[in-house]
PDB file of C-alpha atoms and ligand atoms in Angstrom:
ATOM      1  CA  UNK A   1       6.845 -11.490  28.557  1.00  0.00           C
ATOM      2  CA  UNK A   2       3.403 -11.776  26.971  1.00  0.00           C
ATOM      3  CA  UNK A   3       0.315 -13.940  27.360  1.00  0.00           C
ATOM      4  CA  UNK A   4       0.195 -16.752  24.821  1.00  0.00           C
ATOM      5  CA  UNK A   5      -3.406 -15.999  23.760  1.00  0.00           C
ATOM      6  CA  UNK A   6      -2.544 -12.328  23.175  1.00  0.00           C
ATOM      7  CA  UNK A   7       0.499 -13.293  21.098  1.00  0.00           C
ATOM      8  CA  UNK A   8      -1.585 -15.673  18.959  1.00  0.00           C
ATOM      9  CA  UNK A   9      -4.517 -13.302  18.442  1.00  0.00           C
ATOM     10  CA  UNK A  10      -2.275 -10.341  17.532  1.00  0.00           C
ATOM     11  CA  UNK A  11      -0.452 -12.593  15.092  1.00  0.00           C
ATOM     12  CA  UNK A  12      -3.838 -13.233  13.434  1.00  0.00           C
ATOM     13  CA  UNK A  13      -3.658 -16.991  14.156  1.00  0.00           C
ATOM     14  CA  UNK A  14      -7.185 -17.219  15.609  1.00  0.00           C
ATOM     15  CA  UNK A  15      -9.641 -15.402  17.878  1.00  0.00           C
ATOM     16  CA  UNK A  16      -9.144 -15.484  21.668  1.00  0.00           C
ATOM     17  CA  UNK A  17     -12.065 -17.937  21.973  1.00  0.00           C
ATOM     18  CA  UNK A  18     -10.718 -20.268  19.280  1.00  0.00           C
ATOM     19  CA  UNK A  19      -7.269 -20.138  20.862  1.00  0.00           C
ATOM     20  CA  UNK A  20      -8.647 -21.546  24.120  1.00  0.00           C
ATOM     21  CA  UNK A  21      -9.969 -24.558  22.221  1.00  0.00           C
ATOM     22  CA  UNK A  22      -6.802 -25.007  20.179  1.00  0.00           C
ATOM     23  CA  UNK A  23      -4.710 -25.065  23.357  1.00  0.00           C
ATOM     24  CA  UNK A  24      -7.078 -27.538  25.018  1.00  0.00           C
ATOM     25  CA  UNK A  25      -6.798 -29.767  21.938  1.00  0.00           C
ATOM     26  CA  UNK A  26      -2.984 -29.724  22.268  1.00  0.00           C
ATOM     27  CA  UNK A  27      -2.518 -28.059  18.875  1.00  0.00           C
ATOM     28  CA  UNK A  28      -0.354 -25.203  20.183  1.00  0.00           C
ATOM     29  CA  UNK A  29       3.252 -25.758  21.273  1.00  0.00           C
ATOM     30  CA  UNK A  30       5.772 -23.393  22.868  1.00  0.00           C
ATOM     31  CA  UNK A  31       9.409 -24.347  22.318  1.00  0.00           C
ATOM     32  CA  UNK A  32       8.331 -27.861  21.386  1.00  0.00           C
ATOM     33  CA  UNK A  33       6.102 -28.520  24.392  1.00  0.00           C
ATOM     34  CA  UNK A  34       2.311 -28.494  24.385  1.00  0.00           C
ATOM     35  CA  UNK A  35       1.006 -25.152  25.676  1.00  0.00           C
ATOM     36  CA  UNK A  36      -0.615 -25.392  29.098  1.00  0.00           C
ATOM     37  CA  UNK A  37      -3.104 -22.510  29.198  1.00  0.00           C
ATOM     38  CA  UNK A  38      -4.146 -19.331  27.343  1.00  0.00           C
ATOM     39  CA  UNK A  39      -2.541 -17.167  30.043  1.00  0.00           C
ATOM     40  CA  UNK A  40       0.806 -18.982  29.833  1.00  0.00           C
ATOM     41  CA  UNK A  41       3.585 -16.340  29.711  1.00  0.00           C
ATOM     42  CA  UNK A  42       5.980 -16.479  26.800  1.00  0.00           C
ATOM     43  CA  UNK A  43       9.023 -14.452  25.832  1.00  0.00           C
ATOM     44  CA  UNK A  44       7.748 -13.106  22.496  1.00  0.00           C
ATOM     45  CA  UNK A  45      11.299 -12.286  21.391  1.00  0.00           C
ATOM     46  CA  UNK A  46      12.633 -15.829  21.633  1.00  0.00           C
ATOM     47  CA  UNK A  47       9.759 -18.347  22.037  1.00  0.00           C
ATOM     48  CA  UNK A  48       8.970 -20.581  19.057  1.00  0.00           C
ATOM     49  CA  UNK A  49       5.198 -20.908  19.022  1.00  0.00           C
ATOM     50  CA  UNK A  50       3.628 -23.440  16.639  1.00  0.00           C
ATOM     51  CA  UNK A  51       0.034 -24.088  15.653  1.00  0.00           C
ATOM     52  CA  UNK A  52      -0.504 -27.534  14.136  1.00  0.00           C
ATOM     53  CA  UNK A  53       3.259 -27.776  13.720  1.00  0.00           C
ATOM     54  CA  UNK A  54       3.648 -24.509  11.761  1.00  0.00           C
ATOM     55  CA  UNK A  55       5.575 -21.615  13.315  1.00  0.00           C
ATOM     56  CA  UNK A  56       3.380 -18.600  14.143  1.00  0.00           C
ATOM     57  CA  UNK A  57       5.088 -15.324  13.335  1.00  0.00           C
ATOM     58  CA  UNK A  58       4.370 -12.723  16.026  1.00  0.00           C
ATOM     59  CA  UNK A  59       2.845  -9.333  15.304  1.00  0.00           C
ATOM     60  CA  UNK A  60       5.214  -6.818  13.792  1.00  0.00           C
ATOM     61  CA  UNK A  61       4.778  -3.637  11.800  1.00  0.00           C
ATOM     62  CA  UNK A  62       5.245  -4.318   8.140  1.00  0.00           C
ATOM     63  CA  UNK A  63       5.042  -2.271   4.944  1.00  0.00           C
ATOM     64  CA  UNK A  64       4.874  -3.859   1.516  1.00  0.00           C
ATOM     65  CA  UNK A  65       5.044  -2.531  -2.008  1.00  0.00           C
ATOM     66  CA  UNK A  66       2.633  -3.960  -4.584  1.00  0.00           C
ATOM     67  CA  UNK A  67       2.812  -3.538  -8.365  1.00  0.00           C
ATOM     68  CA  UNK A  68      -0.936  -3.105  -8.769  1.00  0.00           C
ATOM     69  CA  UNK A  69      -2.294  -4.393 -12.067  1.00  0.00           C
ATOM     70  CA  UNK A  70      -5.323  -2.762 -13.732  1.00  0.00           C
ATOM     71  CA  UNK A  71      -8.750  -4.150 -12.797  1.00  0.00           C
ATOM     72  CA  UNK A  72      -8.359  -4.232  -8.997  1.00  0.00           C
ATOM     73  CA  UNK A  73      -9.908  -1.649  -6.658  1.00  0.00           C
ATOM     74  CA  UNK A  74      -7.890  -0.141  -3.804  1.00  0.00           C
ATOM     75  CA  UNK A  75     -10.087  -1.267  -0.949  1.00  0.00           C
ATOM     76  CA  UNK A  76     -10.027  -3.936   1.738  1.00  0.00           C
ATOM     77  CA  UNK A  77     -13.347  -5.331   0.602  1.00  0.00           C
ATOM     78  CA  UNK A  78     -15.771  -4.703  -2.264  1.00  0.00           C
ATOM     79  CA  UNK A  79     -19.123  -6.253  -3.179  1.00  0.00           C
ATOM     80  CA  UNK A  80     -18.440  -6.254  -6.948  1.00  0.00           C
ATOM     81  CA  UNK A  81     -14.792  -5.842  -7.841  1.00  0.00           C
ATOM     82  CA  UNK A  82     -11.611  -7.742  -7.115  1.00  0.00           C
ATOM     83  CA  UNK A  83      -9.579  -5.859  -4.484  1.00  0.00           C
ATOM     84  CA  UNK A  84      -5.840  -5.365  -4.102  1.00  0.00           C
ATOM     85  CA  UNK A  85      -6.046  -7.494  -0.937  1.00  0.00           C
ATOM     86  CA  UNK A  86      -6.490 -10.564  -3.174  1.00  0.00           C
ATOM     87  CA  UNK A  87      -2.975  -9.938  -4.516  1.00  0.00           C
ATOM     88  CA  UNK A  88      -1.342  -9.871  -1.079  1.00  0.00           C
ATOM     89  CA  UNK A  89       0.100 -13.041   0.502  1.00  0.00           C
ATOM     90  CA  UNK A  90      -2.034 -14.337   3.379  1.00  0.00           C
ATOM     91  CA  UNK A  91       0.695 -13.725   5.988  1.00  0.00           C
ATOM     92  CA  UNK A  92       0.516  -9.958   5.331  1.00  0.00           C
ATOM     93  CA  UNK A  93      -3.290  -9.893   5.376  1.00  0.00           C
ATOM     94  CA  UNK A  94      -3.199 -11.616   8.761  1.00  0.00           C
ATOM     95  CA  UNK A  95      -0.895  -8.877  10.052  1.00  0.00           C
ATOM     96  CA  UNK A  96      -3.576  -6.333   9.106  1.00  0.00           C
ATOM     97  CA  UNK A  97      -1.979  -4.369   6.264  1.00  0.00           C
ATOM     98  CA  UNK A  98      -4.233  -1.831   4.502  1.00  0.00           C
ATOM     99  CA  UNK A  99      -3.602   0.311   1.400  1.00  0.00           C
ATOM    100  CA  UNK A 100      -1.802   3.641   1.828  1.00  0.00           C
ATOM    101  CA  UNK A 101      -3.779   6.114  -0.293  1.00  0.00           C
ATOM    102  CA  UNK A 102      -5.335   4.727  -3.444  1.00  0.00           C
ATOM    103  CA  UNK A 103      -4.910   4.023  -7.117  1.00  0.00           C
ATOM    104  CA  UNK A 104      -7.971   3.958  -9.391  1.00  0.00           C
ATOM    105  CA  UNK A 105      -9.236   0.604 -10.601  1.00  0.00           C
ATOM    106  CA  UNK A 106      -7.676   1.091 -14.041  1.00  0.00           C
ATOM    107  CA  UNK A 107      -4.417   2.630 -12.810  1.00  0.00           C
ATOM    108  CA  UNK A 108      -1.382   0.367 -12.486  1.00  0.00           C
ATOM    109  CA  UNK A 109       1.793   0.664 -10.489  1.00  0.00           C
ATOM    110  CA  UNK A 110       3.281   1.315  -7.097  1.00  0.00           C
ATOM    111  CA  UNK A 111       0.900   0.905  -4.166  1.00  0.00           C
ATOM    112  CA  UNK A 112       2.054   0.656  -0.552  1.00  0.00           C
ATOM    113  CA  UNK A 113       0.206  -1.308   2.113  1.00  0.00           C
ATOM    114  CA  UNK A 114       1.036  -1.155   5.818  1.00  0.00           C
ATOM    115  CA  UNK A 115      -0.216  -2.031   9.294  1.00  0.00           C
ATOM    116  CA  UNK A 116       1.721   0.933  10.715  1.00  0.00           C
ATOM    117  CA  UNK A 117      -0.959   3.586  11.301  1.00  0.00           C
ATOM    118  CA  UNK A 118       1.564   6.357  11.986  1.00  0.00           C
ATOM    119  CA  UNK A 119       3.434   5.685   8.749  1.00  0.00           C
ATOM    120  CA  UNK A 120       0.177   5.527   6.782  1.00  0.00           C
ATOM    121  CA  UNK A 121      -0.848   8.916   8.139  1.00  0.00           C
ATOM    122  CA  UNK A 122       2.531  10.525   7.439  1.00  0.00           C
ATOM    123  CA  UNK A 123       2.608   9.320   3.843  1.00  0.00           C
ATOM    124  CA  UNK A 124      -0.933  10.409   3.002  1.00  0.00           C
ATOM    125  CA  UNK A 125      -0.979  13.745   4.895  1.00  0.00           C
ATOM    126  CA  UNK A 126      -0.826  16.484   2.229  1.00  0.00           C
ATOM    127  CA  UNK A 127       1.479  18.623   4.379  1.00  0.00           C
ATOM    128  CA  UNK A 128       4.235  16.021   4.074  1.00  0.00           C
ATOM    129  CA  UNK A 129       4.136  16.428   0.298  1.00  0.00           C
ATOM    130  CA  UNK A 130       5.500  12.977  -0.607  1.00  0.00           C
ATOM    131  CA  UNK A 131       6.203  13.155  -4.344  1.00  0.00           C
ATOM    132  CA  UNK A 132       4.638  10.614  -6.698  1.00  0.00           C
ATOM    133  CA  UNK A 133       5.590  10.178 -10.331  1.00  0.00           C
ATOM    134  CA  UNK A 134       3.277   8.738 -12.997  1.00  0.00           C
ATOM    135  CA  UNK A 135       3.757   7.599 -16.575  1.00  0.00           C
ATOM    136  CA  UNK A 136       0.732   8.505 -18.689  1.00  0.00           C
ATOM    137  CA  UNK A 137      -0.398   7.790 -22.224  1.00  0.00           C
ATOM    138  CA  UNK A 138      -2.957  10.275 -23.479  1.00  0.00           C
ATOM    139  CA  UNK A 139      -4.721  11.872 -26.420  1.00  0.00           C
ATOM    140  CA  UNK A 140      -2.833  14.862 -27.819  1.00  0.00           C
ATOM    141  CA  UNK A 141       0.677  16.013 -27.094  1.00  0.00           C
ATOM    142  CA  UNK A 142       1.711  18.137 -24.111  1.00  0.00           C
ATOM    143  CA  UNK A 143       3.498  21.421 -24.862  1.00  0.00           C
ATOM    144  CA  UNK A 144       5.120  24.423 -23.180  1.00  0.00           C
ATOM    145  CA  UNK A 145       1.803  26.004 -22.118  1.00  0.00           C
ATOM    146  CA  UNK A 146       0.780  22.746 -20.390  1.00  0.00           C
ATOM    147  CA  UNK A 147       4.140  22.503 -18.602  1.00  0.00           C
ATOM    148  CA  UNK A 148       3.771  26.083 -17.346  1.00  0.00           C
ATOM    149  CA  UNK A 149       0.180  25.514 -16.205  1.00  0.00           C
ATOM    150  CA  UNK A 150       1.239  22.448 -14.191  1.00  0.00           C
ATOM    151  CA  UNK A 151       4.150  24.381 -12.679  1.00  0.00           C
ATOM    152  CA  UNK A 152       1.896  27.248 -11.578  1.00  0.00           C
ATOM    153  CA  UNK A 153      -0.763  24.987 -10.018  1.00  0.00           C
ATOM    154  CA  UNK A 154      -3.725  23.921 -12.127  1.00  0.00           C
ATOM    155  CA  UNK A 155      -7.356  24.696 -11.489  1.00  0.00           C
ATOM    156  CA  UNK A 156      -9.477  21.638 -12.341  1.00  0.00           C
ATOM    157  CA  UNK A 157     -12.767  21.828 -14.224  1.00  0.00           C
ATOM    158  CA  UNK A 158     -14.734  21.738 -10.918  1.00  0.00           C
ATOM    159  CA  UNK A 159     -12.683  24.632  -9.494  1.00  0.00           C
ATOM    160  CA  UNK A 160     -10.315  22.508  -7.348  1.00  0.00           C
ATOM    161  CA  UNK A 161      -6.908  24.163  -7.141  1.00  0.00           C
ATOM    162  CA  UNK A 162      -3.862  21.859  -7.287  1.00  0.00           C
ATOM    163  CA  UNK A 163      -0.408  22.435  -5.836  1.00  0.00           C
ATOM    164  CA  UNK A 164       2.385  23.031  -8.365  1.00  0.00           C
ATOM    165  CA  UNK A 165       3.273  19.861 -10.258  1.00  0.00           C
ATOM    166  CA  UNK A 166       5.713  18.820 -12.971  1.00  0.00           C
ATOM    167  CA  UNK A 167       4.765  17.727 -16.464  1.00  0.00           C
ATOM    168  CA  UNK A 168       7.479  16.254 -18.692  1.00  0.00           C
ATOM    169  CA  UNK A 169       6.341  15.396 -22.225  1.00  0.00           C
ATOM    170  CA  UNK A 170       7.955  12.192 -23.521  1.00  0.00           C
ATOM    171  CA  UNK A 171       6.920  12.692 -27.129  1.00  0.00           C
ATOM    172  CA  UNK A 172       3.608  12.262 -28.884  1.00  0.00           C
ATOM    173  CA  UNK A 173       0.851  11.157 -26.474  1.00  0.00           C
ATOM    174  CA  UNK A 174       3.176  10.260 -23.594  1.00  0.00           C
ATOM    175  CA  UNK A 175       4.152  12.193 -20.460  1.00  0.00           C
ATOM    176  CA  UNK A 176       5.616  11.858 -17.008  1.00  0.00           C
ATOM    177  CA  UNK A 177       3.844  13.739 -14.217  1.00  0.00           C
ATOM    178  CA  UNK A 178       5.030  14.398 -10.647  1.00  0.00           C
ATOM    179  CA  UNK A 179       2.540  15.514  -8.000  1.00  0.00           C
ATOM    180  CA  UNK A 180       2.897  16.200  -4.275  1.00  0.00           C
ATOM    181  CA  UNK A 181      -0.676  15.481  -3.177  1.00  0.00           C
ATOM    182  CA  UNK A 182      -3.268  12.770  -3.783  1.00  0.00           C
ATOM    183  CA  UNK A 183      -6.654  14.174  -4.727  1.00  0.00           C
ATOM    184  CA  UNK A 184      -9.348  11.928  -6.226  1.00  0.00           C
ATOM    185  CA  UNK A 185      -8.436  11.008  -9.855  1.00  0.00           C
ATOM    186  CA  UNK A 186      -5.852  13.753  -9.616  1.00  0.00           C
ATOM    187  CA  UNK A 187      -3.595  13.027 -12.569  1.00  0.00           C
ATOM    188  CA  UNK A 188      -6.439  12.121 -14.923  1.00  0.00           C
ATOM    189  CA  UNK A 189      -8.289  15.312 -13.972  1.00  0.00           C
ATOM    190  CA  UNK A 190      -5.177  17.511 -14.241  1.00  0.00           C
ATOM    191  CA  UNK A 191      -4.485  16.175 -17.706  1.00  0.00           C
ATOM    192  CA  UNK A 192      -8.156  16.499 -18.709  1.00  0.00           C
ATOM    193  CA  UNK A 193      -8.112  20.169 -17.662  1.00  0.00           C
ATOM    194  CA  UNK A 194      -5.502  20.679 -20.417  1.00  0.00           C
ATOM    195  CA  UNK A 195      -7.470  18.625 -22.976  1.00  0.00           C
ATOM    196  CA  UNK A 196      -5.106  15.632 -22.628  1.00  0.00           C
ATOM    197  CA  UNK A 197      -7.374  12.626 -21.974  1.00  0.00           C
ATOM    198  CA  UNK A 198      -5.434   9.866 -20.181  1.00  0.00           C
ATOM    199  CA  UNK A 199      -5.811   6.376 -21.670  1.00  0.00           C
ATOM    200  CA  UNK A 200      -3.180   4.580 -19.554  1.00  0.00           C
ATOM    201  CA  UNK A 201      -1.705   5.493 -16.169  1.00  0.00           C
ATOM    202  CA  UNK A 202       1.018   3.862 -14.069  1.00  0.00           C
ATOM    203  CA  UNK A 203       2.536   5.114 -10.808  1.00  0.00           C
ATOM    204  CA  UNK A 204       6.289   4.698 -11.060  1.00  0.00           C
ATOM    205  CA  UNK A 205       7.587   6.219  -7.808  1.00  0.00           C
ATOM    206  CA  UNK A 206       6.493   7.319  -4.332  1.00  0.00           C
ATOM    207  CA  UNK A 207       9.031   9.263  -2.255  1.00  0.00           C
ATOM    208  CA  UNK A 208      12.329   7.643  -3.220  1.00  0.00           C
ATOM    209  CA  UNK A 209      10.753   4.221  -3.877  1.00  0.00           C
ATOM    210  CA  UNK A 210      10.405   2.655  -7.319  1.00  0.00           C
ATOM    211  CA  UNK A 211       8.870  -0.531  -8.703  1.00  0.00           C
ATOM    212  CA  UNK A 212      12.405  -1.858  -9.324  1.00  0.00           C
ATOM    213  CA  UNK A 213      12.144  -5.222 -11.093  1.00  0.00           C
ATOM    214  CA  UNK A 214       8.656  -6.221  -9.918  1.00  0.00           C
ATOM    215  CA  UNK A 215       6.171  -7.504 -12.495  1.00  0.00           C
ATOM    216  CA  UNK A 216       2.447  -6.595 -12.322  1.00  0.00           C
ATOM    217  CA  UNK A 217       0.927  -8.390  -9.305  1.00  0.00           C
ATOM    218  CA  UNK A 218       4.344  -8.698  -7.598  1.00  0.00           C
ATOM    219  CA  UNK A 219       4.937  -7.772  -3.953  1.00  0.00           C
ATOM    220  CA  UNK A 220       8.052  -6.977  -1.944  1.00  0.00           C
ATOM    221  CA  UNK A 221       8.449  -6.253   1.747  1.00  0.00           C
ATOM    222  CA  UNK A 222      10.143  -2.957   2.519  1.00  0.00           C
ATOM    223  CA  UNK A 223      13.294  -2.811   4.608  1.00  0.00           C
ATOM    224  CA  UNK A 224      14.358  -0.056   7.023  1.00  0.00           C
ATOM    225  CA  UNK A 225      16.458   1.460   4.226  1.00  0.00           C
ATOM    226  CA  UNK A 226      13.435   1.552   1.895  1.00  0.00           C
ATOM    227  CA  UNK A 227      11.404   3.307   4.596  1.00  0.00           C
ATOM    228  CA  UNK A 228      14.053   5.968   5.114  1.00  0.00           C
ATOM    229  CA  UNK A 229      14.117   6.580   1.343  1.00  0.00           C
ATOM    230  CA  UNK A 230      10.320   6.798   1.287  1.00  0.00           C
ATOM    231  CA  UNK A 231      10.104   9.661   3.743  1.00  0.00           C
ATOM    232  CA  UNK A 232      13.175  11.519   2.574  1.00  0.00           C
TER     233      UNK A 232
HETATM  234  N1  URA B 301      -4.260  10.061 -10.327  1.00  0.00           N
HETATM  235  C1  URA B 301      -5.257   9.453 -10.967  1.00  0.00           C
HETATM  236  O1  URA B 301      -5.958  10.051 -11.751  1.00  0.00           O
HETATM  237  N2  URA B 301      -5.478   8.158 -10.716  1.00  0.00           N
HETATM  238  C2  URA B 301      -4.728   7.443  -9.859  1.00  0.00           C
HETATM  239  O2  URA B 301      -4.979   6.247  -9.661  1.00  0.00           O
HETATM  240  C3  URA B 301      -3.682   8.099  -9.207  1.00  0.00           C
HETATM  241  C4  URA B 301      -3.469   9.399  -9.454  1.00  0.00           C
END
């Protein structure tokens, strides 16, 4: 059992103070009957709570996968740029999802958002080494020496040492890159260290997850199966 005001505030419906007013105004119902007081006890597993006639979904942990288009920054709020949060349906924003790691403003592709702090930490912690694959278009063509340098662990122009990574040339000016960490501008800087300036970058996979049939700007909610594939 849970207090009604706690249920509503955790669900992102309104603040505790606003909830008091909403209940007094008769705008909140529990199982079809007007709620009596903010401290009314409800069974959060079965009660149907409505605000102005619309069902309020209770708090739950949720992880979503966004196909980030270029031009959006990976941030919850920004004074200048459009953020990825603008691409997320309101119901997920209310549940408090935040980006897991980041993609640069001009990078497209797979970006996870979650309100599960433990999951967020596990995915971003370098020691878990979740693999991420990128498709890149770039100046020049990658060759055997570049593949070997990636495999050994590159040293970037500022001296940063990277963990071993995979570079798979896909022909002139195109490559696929797999990394197991997420340093700032990592793929662009790795490629630049080999004289291969990236002009287009898209993240295709993270753990065992892919974009599947999403279009840029599309979102899908992950299932338990997806989450097990992610951390495998
Ligand atoms: N590497 C980059 O350079 N940019 C990204 O957005 C992700 C990885």
